[in-house]
PDB file of C-alpha atoms in Angstrom:
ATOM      1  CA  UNK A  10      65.254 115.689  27.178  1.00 38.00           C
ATOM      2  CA  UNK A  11      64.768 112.302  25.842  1.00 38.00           C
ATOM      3  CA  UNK A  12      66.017 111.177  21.789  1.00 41.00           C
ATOM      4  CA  UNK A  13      62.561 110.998  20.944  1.00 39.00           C
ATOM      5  CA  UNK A  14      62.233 115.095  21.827  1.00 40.00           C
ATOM      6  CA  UNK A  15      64.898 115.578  20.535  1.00 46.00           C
ATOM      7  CA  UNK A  16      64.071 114.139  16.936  1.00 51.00           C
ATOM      8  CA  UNK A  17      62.609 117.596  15.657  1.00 65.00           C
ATOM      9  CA  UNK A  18      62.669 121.183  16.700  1.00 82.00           C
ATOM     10  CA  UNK A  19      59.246 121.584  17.634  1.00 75.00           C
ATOM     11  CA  UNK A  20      58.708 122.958  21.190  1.00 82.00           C
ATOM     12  CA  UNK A  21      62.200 123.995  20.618  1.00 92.00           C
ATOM     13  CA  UNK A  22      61.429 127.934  19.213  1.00 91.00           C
ATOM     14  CA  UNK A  23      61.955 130.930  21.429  1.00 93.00           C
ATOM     15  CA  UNK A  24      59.080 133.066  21.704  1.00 87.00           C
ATOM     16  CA  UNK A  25      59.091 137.115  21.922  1.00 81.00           C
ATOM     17  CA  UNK A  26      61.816 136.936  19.305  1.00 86.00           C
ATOM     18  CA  UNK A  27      61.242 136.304  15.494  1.00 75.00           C
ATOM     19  CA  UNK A  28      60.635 132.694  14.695  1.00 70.00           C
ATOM     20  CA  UNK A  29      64.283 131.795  13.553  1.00 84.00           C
ATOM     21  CA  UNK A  30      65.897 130.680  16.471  1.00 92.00           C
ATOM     22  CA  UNK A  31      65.203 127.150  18.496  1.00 94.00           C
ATOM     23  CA  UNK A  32      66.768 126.400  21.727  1.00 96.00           C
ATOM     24  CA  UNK A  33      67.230 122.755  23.178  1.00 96.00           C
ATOM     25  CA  UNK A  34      69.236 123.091  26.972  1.00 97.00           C
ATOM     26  CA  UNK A  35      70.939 119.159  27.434  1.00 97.00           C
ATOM     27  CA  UNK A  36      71.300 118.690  23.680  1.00 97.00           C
ATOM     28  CA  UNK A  37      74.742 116.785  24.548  1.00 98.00           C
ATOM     29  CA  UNK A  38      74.714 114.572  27.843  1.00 98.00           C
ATOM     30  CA  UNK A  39      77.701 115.181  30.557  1.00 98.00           C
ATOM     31  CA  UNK A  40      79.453 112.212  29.519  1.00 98.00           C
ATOM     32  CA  UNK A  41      79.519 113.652  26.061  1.00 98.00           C
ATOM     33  CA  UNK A  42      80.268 117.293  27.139  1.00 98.00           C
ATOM     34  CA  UNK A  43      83.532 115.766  29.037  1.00 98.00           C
ATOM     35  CA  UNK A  44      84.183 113.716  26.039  1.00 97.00           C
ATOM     36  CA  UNK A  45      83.986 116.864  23.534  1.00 98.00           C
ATOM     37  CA  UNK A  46      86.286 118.625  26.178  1.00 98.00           C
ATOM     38  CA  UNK A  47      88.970 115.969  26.045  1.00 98.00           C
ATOM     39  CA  UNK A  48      89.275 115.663  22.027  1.00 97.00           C
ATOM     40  CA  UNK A  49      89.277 118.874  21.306  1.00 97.00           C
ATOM     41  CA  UNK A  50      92.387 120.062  24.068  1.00 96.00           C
ATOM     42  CA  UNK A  51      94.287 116.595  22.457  1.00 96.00           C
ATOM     43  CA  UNK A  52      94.402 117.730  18.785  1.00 94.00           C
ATOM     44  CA  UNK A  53      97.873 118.787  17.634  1.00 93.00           C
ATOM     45  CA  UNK A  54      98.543 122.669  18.273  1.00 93.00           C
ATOM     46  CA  UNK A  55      99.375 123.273  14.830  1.00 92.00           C
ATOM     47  CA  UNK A  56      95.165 122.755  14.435  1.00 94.00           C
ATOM     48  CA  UNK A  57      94.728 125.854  16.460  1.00 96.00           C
ATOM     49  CA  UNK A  58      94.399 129.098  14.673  1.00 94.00           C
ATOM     50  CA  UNK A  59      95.357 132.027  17.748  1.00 94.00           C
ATOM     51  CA  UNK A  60      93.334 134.965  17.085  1.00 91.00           C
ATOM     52  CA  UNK A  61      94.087 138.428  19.311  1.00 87.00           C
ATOM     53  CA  UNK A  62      91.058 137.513  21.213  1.00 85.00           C
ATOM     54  CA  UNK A  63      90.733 134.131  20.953  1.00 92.00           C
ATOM     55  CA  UNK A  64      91.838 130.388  19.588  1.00 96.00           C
ATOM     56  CA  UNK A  65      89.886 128.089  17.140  1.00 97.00           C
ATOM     57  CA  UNK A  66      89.736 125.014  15.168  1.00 97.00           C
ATOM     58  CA  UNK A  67      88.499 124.308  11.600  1.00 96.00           C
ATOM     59  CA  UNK A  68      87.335 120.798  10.384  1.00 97.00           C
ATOM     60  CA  UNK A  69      86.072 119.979   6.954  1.00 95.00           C
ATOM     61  CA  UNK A  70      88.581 122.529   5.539  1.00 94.00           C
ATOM     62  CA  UNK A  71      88.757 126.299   5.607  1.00 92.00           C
ATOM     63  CA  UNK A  72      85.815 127.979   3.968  1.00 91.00           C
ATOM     64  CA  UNK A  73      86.641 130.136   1.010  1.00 88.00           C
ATOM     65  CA  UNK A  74      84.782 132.383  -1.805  1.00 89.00           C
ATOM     66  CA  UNK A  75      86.617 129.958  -4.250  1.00 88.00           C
ATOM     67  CA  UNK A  76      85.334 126.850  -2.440  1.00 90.00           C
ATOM     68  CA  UNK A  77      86.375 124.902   0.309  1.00 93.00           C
ATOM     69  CA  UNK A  78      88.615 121.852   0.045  1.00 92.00           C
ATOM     70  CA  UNK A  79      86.611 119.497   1.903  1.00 91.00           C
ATOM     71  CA  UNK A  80      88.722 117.592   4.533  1.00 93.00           C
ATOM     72  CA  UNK A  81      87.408 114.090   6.151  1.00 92.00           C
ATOM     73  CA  UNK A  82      85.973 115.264   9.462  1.00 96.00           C
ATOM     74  CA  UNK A  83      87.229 112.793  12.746  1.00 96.00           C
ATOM     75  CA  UNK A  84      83.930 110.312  13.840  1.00 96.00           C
ATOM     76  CA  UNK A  85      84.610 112.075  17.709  1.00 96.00           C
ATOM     77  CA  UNK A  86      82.924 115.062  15.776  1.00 97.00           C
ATOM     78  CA  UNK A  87      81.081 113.579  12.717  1.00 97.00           C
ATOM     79  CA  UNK A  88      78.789 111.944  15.281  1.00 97.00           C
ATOM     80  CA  UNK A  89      77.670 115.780  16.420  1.00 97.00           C
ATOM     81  CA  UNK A  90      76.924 116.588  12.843  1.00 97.00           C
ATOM     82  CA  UNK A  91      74.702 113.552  12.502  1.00 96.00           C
ATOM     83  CA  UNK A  92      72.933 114.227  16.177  1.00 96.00           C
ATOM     84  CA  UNK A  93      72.242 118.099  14.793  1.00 96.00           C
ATOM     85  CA  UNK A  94      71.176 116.675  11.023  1.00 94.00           C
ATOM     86  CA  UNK A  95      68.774 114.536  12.864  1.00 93.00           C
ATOM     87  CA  UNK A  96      66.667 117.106  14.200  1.00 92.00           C
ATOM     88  CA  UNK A  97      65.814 118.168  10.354  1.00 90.00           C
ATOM     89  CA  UNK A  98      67.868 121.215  11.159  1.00 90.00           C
ATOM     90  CA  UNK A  99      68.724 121.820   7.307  1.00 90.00           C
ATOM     91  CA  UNK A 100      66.692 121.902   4.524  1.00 86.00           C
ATOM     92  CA  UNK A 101      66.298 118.539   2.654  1.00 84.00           C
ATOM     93  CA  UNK A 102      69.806 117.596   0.535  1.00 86.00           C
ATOM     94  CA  UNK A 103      71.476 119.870   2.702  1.00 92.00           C
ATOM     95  CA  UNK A 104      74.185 117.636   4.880  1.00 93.00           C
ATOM     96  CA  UNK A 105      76.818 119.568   7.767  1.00 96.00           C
ATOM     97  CA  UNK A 106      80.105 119.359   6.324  1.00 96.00           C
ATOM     98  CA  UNK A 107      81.855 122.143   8.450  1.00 97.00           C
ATOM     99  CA  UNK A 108      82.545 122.332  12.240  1.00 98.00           C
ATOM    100  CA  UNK A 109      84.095 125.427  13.709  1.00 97.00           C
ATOM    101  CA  UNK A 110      85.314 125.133  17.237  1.00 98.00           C
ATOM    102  CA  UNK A 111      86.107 128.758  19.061  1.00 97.00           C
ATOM    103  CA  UNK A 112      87.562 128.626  22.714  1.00 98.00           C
ATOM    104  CA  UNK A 113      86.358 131.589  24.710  1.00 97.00           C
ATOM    105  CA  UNK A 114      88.687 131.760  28.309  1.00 97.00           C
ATOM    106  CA  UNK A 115      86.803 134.175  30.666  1.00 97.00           C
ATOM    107  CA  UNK A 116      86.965 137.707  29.789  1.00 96.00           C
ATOM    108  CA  UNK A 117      86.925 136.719  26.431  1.00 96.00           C
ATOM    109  CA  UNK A 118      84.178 137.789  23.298  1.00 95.00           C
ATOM    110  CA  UNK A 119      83.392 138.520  19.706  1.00 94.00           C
ATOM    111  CA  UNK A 120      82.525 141.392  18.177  1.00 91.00           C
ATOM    112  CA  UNK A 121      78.923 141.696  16.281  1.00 89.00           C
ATOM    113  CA  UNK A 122      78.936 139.802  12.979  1.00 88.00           C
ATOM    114  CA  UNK A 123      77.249 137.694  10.788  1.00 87.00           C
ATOM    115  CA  UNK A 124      77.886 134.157   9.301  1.00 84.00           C
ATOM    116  CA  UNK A 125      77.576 135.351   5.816  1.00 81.00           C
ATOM    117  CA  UNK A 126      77.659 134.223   2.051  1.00 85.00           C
ATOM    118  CA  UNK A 127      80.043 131.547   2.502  1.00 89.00           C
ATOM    119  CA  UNK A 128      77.568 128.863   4.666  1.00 93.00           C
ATOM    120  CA  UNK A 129      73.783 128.194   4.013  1.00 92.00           C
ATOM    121  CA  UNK A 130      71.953 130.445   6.317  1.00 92.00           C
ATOM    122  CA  UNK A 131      71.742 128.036   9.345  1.00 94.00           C
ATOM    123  CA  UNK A 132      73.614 128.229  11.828  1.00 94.00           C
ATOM    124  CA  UNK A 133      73.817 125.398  14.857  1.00 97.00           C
ATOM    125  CA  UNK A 134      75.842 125.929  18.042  1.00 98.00           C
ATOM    126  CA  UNK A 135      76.639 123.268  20.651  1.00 98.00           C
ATOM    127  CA  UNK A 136      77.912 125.052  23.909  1.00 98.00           C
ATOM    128  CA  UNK A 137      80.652 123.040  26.282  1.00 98.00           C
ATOM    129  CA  UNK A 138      82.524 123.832  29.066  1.00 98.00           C
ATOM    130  CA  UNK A 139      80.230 126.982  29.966  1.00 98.00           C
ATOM    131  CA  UNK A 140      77.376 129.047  29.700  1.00 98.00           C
ATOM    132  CA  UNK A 141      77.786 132.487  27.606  1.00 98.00           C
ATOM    133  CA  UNK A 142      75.390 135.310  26.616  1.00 98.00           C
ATOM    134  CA  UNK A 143      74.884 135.793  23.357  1.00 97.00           C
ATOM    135  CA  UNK A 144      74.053 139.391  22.625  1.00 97.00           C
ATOM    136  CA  UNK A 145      71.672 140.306  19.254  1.00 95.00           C
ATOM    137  CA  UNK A 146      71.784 143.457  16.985  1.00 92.00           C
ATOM    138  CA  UNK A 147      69.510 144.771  14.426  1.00 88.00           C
ATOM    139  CA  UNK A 148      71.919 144.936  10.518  1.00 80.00           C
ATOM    140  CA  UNK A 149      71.798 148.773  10.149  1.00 73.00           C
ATOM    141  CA  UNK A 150      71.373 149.622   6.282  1.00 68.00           C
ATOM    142  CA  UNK A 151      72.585 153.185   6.559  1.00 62.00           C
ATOM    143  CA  UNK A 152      76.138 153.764   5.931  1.00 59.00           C
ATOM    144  CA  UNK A 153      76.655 155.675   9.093  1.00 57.00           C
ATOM    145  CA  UNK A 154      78.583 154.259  11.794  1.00 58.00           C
ATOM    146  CA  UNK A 155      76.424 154.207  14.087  1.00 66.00           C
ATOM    147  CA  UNK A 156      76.367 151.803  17.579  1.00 70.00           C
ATOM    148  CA  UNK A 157      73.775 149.644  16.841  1.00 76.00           C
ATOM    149  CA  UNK A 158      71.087 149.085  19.094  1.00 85.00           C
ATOM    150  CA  UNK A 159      70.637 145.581  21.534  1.00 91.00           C
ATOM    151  CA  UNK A 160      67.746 144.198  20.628  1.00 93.00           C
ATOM    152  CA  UNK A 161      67.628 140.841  22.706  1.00 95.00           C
ATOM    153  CA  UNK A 162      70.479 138.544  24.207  1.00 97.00           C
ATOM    154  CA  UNK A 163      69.891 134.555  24.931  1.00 97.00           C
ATOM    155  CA  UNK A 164      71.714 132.682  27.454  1.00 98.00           C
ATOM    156  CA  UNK A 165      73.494 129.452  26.203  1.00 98.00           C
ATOM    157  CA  UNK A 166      73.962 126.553  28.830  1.00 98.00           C
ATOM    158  CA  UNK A 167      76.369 124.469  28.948  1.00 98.00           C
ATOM    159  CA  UNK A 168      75.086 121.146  26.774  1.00 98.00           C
ATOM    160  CA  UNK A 169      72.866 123.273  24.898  1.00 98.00           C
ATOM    161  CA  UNK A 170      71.948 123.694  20.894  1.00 98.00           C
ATOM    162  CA  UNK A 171      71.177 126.771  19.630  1.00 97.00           C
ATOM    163  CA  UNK A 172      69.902 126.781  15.951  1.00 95.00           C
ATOM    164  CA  UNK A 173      69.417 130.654  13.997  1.00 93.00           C
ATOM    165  CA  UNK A 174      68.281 130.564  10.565  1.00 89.00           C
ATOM    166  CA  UNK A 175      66.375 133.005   8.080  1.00 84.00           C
ATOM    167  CA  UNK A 176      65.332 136.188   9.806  1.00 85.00           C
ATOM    168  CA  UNK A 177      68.314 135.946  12.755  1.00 86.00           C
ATOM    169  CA  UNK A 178      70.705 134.662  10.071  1.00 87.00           C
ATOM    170  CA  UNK A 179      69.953 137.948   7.440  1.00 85.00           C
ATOM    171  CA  UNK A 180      68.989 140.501   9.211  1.00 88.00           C
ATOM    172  CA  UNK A 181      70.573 140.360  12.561  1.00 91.00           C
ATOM    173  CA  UNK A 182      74.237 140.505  13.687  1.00 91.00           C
ATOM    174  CA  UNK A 183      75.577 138.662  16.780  1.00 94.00           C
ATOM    175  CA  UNK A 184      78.507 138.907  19.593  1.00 95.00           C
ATOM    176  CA  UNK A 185      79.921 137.935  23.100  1.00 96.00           C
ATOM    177  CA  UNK A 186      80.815 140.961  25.003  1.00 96.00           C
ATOM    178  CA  UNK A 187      83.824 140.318  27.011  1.00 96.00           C
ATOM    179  CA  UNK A 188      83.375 139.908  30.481  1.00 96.00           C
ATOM    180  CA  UNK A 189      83.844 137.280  33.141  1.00 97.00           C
ATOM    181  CA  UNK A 190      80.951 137.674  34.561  1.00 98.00           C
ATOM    182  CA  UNK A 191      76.972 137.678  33.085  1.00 98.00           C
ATOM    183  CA  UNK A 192      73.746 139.480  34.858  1.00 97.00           C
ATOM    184  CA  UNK A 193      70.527 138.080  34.393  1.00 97.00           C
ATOM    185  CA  UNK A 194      68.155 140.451  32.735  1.00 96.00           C
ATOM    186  CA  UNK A 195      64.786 139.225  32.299  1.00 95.00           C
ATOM    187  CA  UNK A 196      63.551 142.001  30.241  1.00 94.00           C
ATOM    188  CA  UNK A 197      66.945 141.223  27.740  1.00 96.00           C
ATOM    189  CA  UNK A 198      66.896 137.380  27.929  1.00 97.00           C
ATOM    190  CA  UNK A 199      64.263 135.625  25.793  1.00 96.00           C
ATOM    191  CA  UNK A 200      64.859 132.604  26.831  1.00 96.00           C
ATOM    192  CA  UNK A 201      65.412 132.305  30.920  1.00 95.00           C
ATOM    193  CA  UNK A 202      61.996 130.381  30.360  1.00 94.00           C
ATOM    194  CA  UNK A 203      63.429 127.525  28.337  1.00 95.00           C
ATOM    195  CA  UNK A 204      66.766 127.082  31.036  1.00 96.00           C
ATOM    196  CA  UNK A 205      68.051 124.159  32.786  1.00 96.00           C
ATOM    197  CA  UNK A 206      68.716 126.132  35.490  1.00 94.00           C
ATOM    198  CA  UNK A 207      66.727 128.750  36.993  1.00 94.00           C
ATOM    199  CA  UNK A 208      67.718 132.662  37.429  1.00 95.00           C
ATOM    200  CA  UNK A 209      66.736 135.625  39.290  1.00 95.00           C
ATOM    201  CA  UNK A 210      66.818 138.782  38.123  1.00 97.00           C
ATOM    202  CA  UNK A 211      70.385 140.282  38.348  1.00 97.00           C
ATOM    203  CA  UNK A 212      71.735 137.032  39.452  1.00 97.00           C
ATOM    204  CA  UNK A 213      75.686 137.439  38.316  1.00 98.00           C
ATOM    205  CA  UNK A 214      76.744 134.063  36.474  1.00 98.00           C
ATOM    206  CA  UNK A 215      80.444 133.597  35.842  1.00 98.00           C
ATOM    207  CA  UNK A 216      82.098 132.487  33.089  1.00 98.00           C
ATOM    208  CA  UNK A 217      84.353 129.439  32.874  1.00 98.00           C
ATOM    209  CA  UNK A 218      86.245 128.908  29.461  1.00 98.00           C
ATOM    210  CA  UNK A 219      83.677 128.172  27.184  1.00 98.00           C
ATOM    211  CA  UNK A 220      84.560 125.383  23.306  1.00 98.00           C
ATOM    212  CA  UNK A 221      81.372 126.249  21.001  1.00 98.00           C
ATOM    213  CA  UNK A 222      80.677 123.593  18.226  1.00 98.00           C
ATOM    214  CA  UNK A 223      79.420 125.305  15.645  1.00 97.00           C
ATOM    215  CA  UNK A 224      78.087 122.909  12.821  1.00 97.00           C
ATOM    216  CA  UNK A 225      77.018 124.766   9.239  1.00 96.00           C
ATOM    217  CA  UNK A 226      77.139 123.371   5.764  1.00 95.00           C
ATOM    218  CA  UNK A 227      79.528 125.097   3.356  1.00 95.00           C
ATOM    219  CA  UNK A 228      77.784 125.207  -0.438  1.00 93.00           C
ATOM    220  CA  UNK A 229      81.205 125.547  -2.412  1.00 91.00           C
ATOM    221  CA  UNK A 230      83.398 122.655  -2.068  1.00 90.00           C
ATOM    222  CA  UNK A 231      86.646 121.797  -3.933  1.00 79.00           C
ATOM    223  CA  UNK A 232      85.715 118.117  -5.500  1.00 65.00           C
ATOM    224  CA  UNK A 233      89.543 117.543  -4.548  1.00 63.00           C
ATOM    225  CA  UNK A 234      88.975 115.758  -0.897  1.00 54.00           C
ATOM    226  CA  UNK A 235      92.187 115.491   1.374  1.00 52.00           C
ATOM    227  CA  UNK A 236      92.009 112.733   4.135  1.00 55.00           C
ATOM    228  CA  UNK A 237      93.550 114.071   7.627  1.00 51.00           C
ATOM    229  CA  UNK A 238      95.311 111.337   9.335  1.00 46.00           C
TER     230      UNK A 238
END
């Protein structure tokens, strides 16, 4: 996909699926993928939060309902928050300030959630390392615990954006089942069509550890700024 394509979304929306989600495979180019890949593995491991199921980075500063201190993000990553702010990706005013980096080792998942109150309702996800499925559920508004029912899944690439707002952001929760290994549905996957690569139906795809960039803006910000040298 050339810059000029890659200047606005259009083209970019998934059909089948409500009209909230865009999907560009090769947002990143190799060199860049490699280049991500590198940065991220050489930060100091004190910048790693280790979760039971997973690690992660924040950068910009750790979102909270009081307001997060903003922290000076590193230009390795600021120039991914301009290359997603390009597309027109947020509404007008609104500029990226948060990245959240999660590293998913085979095997490994989330369970369904949404983004929530703390970020504006648009969520952008750059994909490195691997592909993963990412599995969607209807919000249930009874109180019953009940399992909620899979609505659709779509398959991020390697190099690839993903970008959910309104509808998918609201109304929808999303996970990563944890597996090593991914079937190709084509009744489940709404967008096989739009992929680099091309799948047959119960093809089994296995997962290599996976760092997702995912770039939101954060509302409530602490005017207090700290610099991270």
């Amino acid at each position: 996909m050339t810059e000029q394509q890659h200047s606005s979304l259009q083209g970019a929306v998934v059909s089948q699926i409500p009209d909230t989600v865009c999907y560009i495979p090769n947002f990143i180019s190799e060199e860049e993928e490699t280049q991500i890949v590198k940065c991220v593995n050489s930060v100091p491991q004190p910048k790693w939060t280790q979760l039971s199921h997973r690690r992660l980075q924040n950068w910009g500063g750790i979102p909270h309902p009081k307001g997060m201190i903003a922290e000076e993000i590193p230009s390795w990553l600021q120039r991914y928050i301009d290359k997603v702010a390009a597309l027109n990706t947020f509404e007008k005013g609104i500029v990226p300030n948060h990245v959240l980096i999660n590293e998913y080792l085979p095997g490994q998942g989330i369970m369904a959630h949404s983004d929530g109150p703390l970020f504006h309702p648009v969520v952008t996800t750059i994909s490195c390392g691997s592909h993963t499925l990412l599995d969607f559920y209807k919000r249930l508004e009874t109180a019953e615990q009940q399992q909620p029912k899979l609505e659709f899944s779509l398959l991020l690439e390697r190099r690839s954006l993903l970008v959910l707002r309104k509808d998918l952001y609201h109304n929808y929760l999303h996970s990563i089942a944890e597996r090593d290994v991914d079937s190709i549905s084509e009744a489940s996957i709404k967008n096989l069509h739009m992929c680099t690569e091309k799948f047959t139906e119960g093809q089994a795809i296995k997962r290599g550890t996976r760092l997702s960039l995912t770039i939101r803006h954060v509302p409530k910000t602490s005017k207090l700024k700290l610099k991270i040298f």
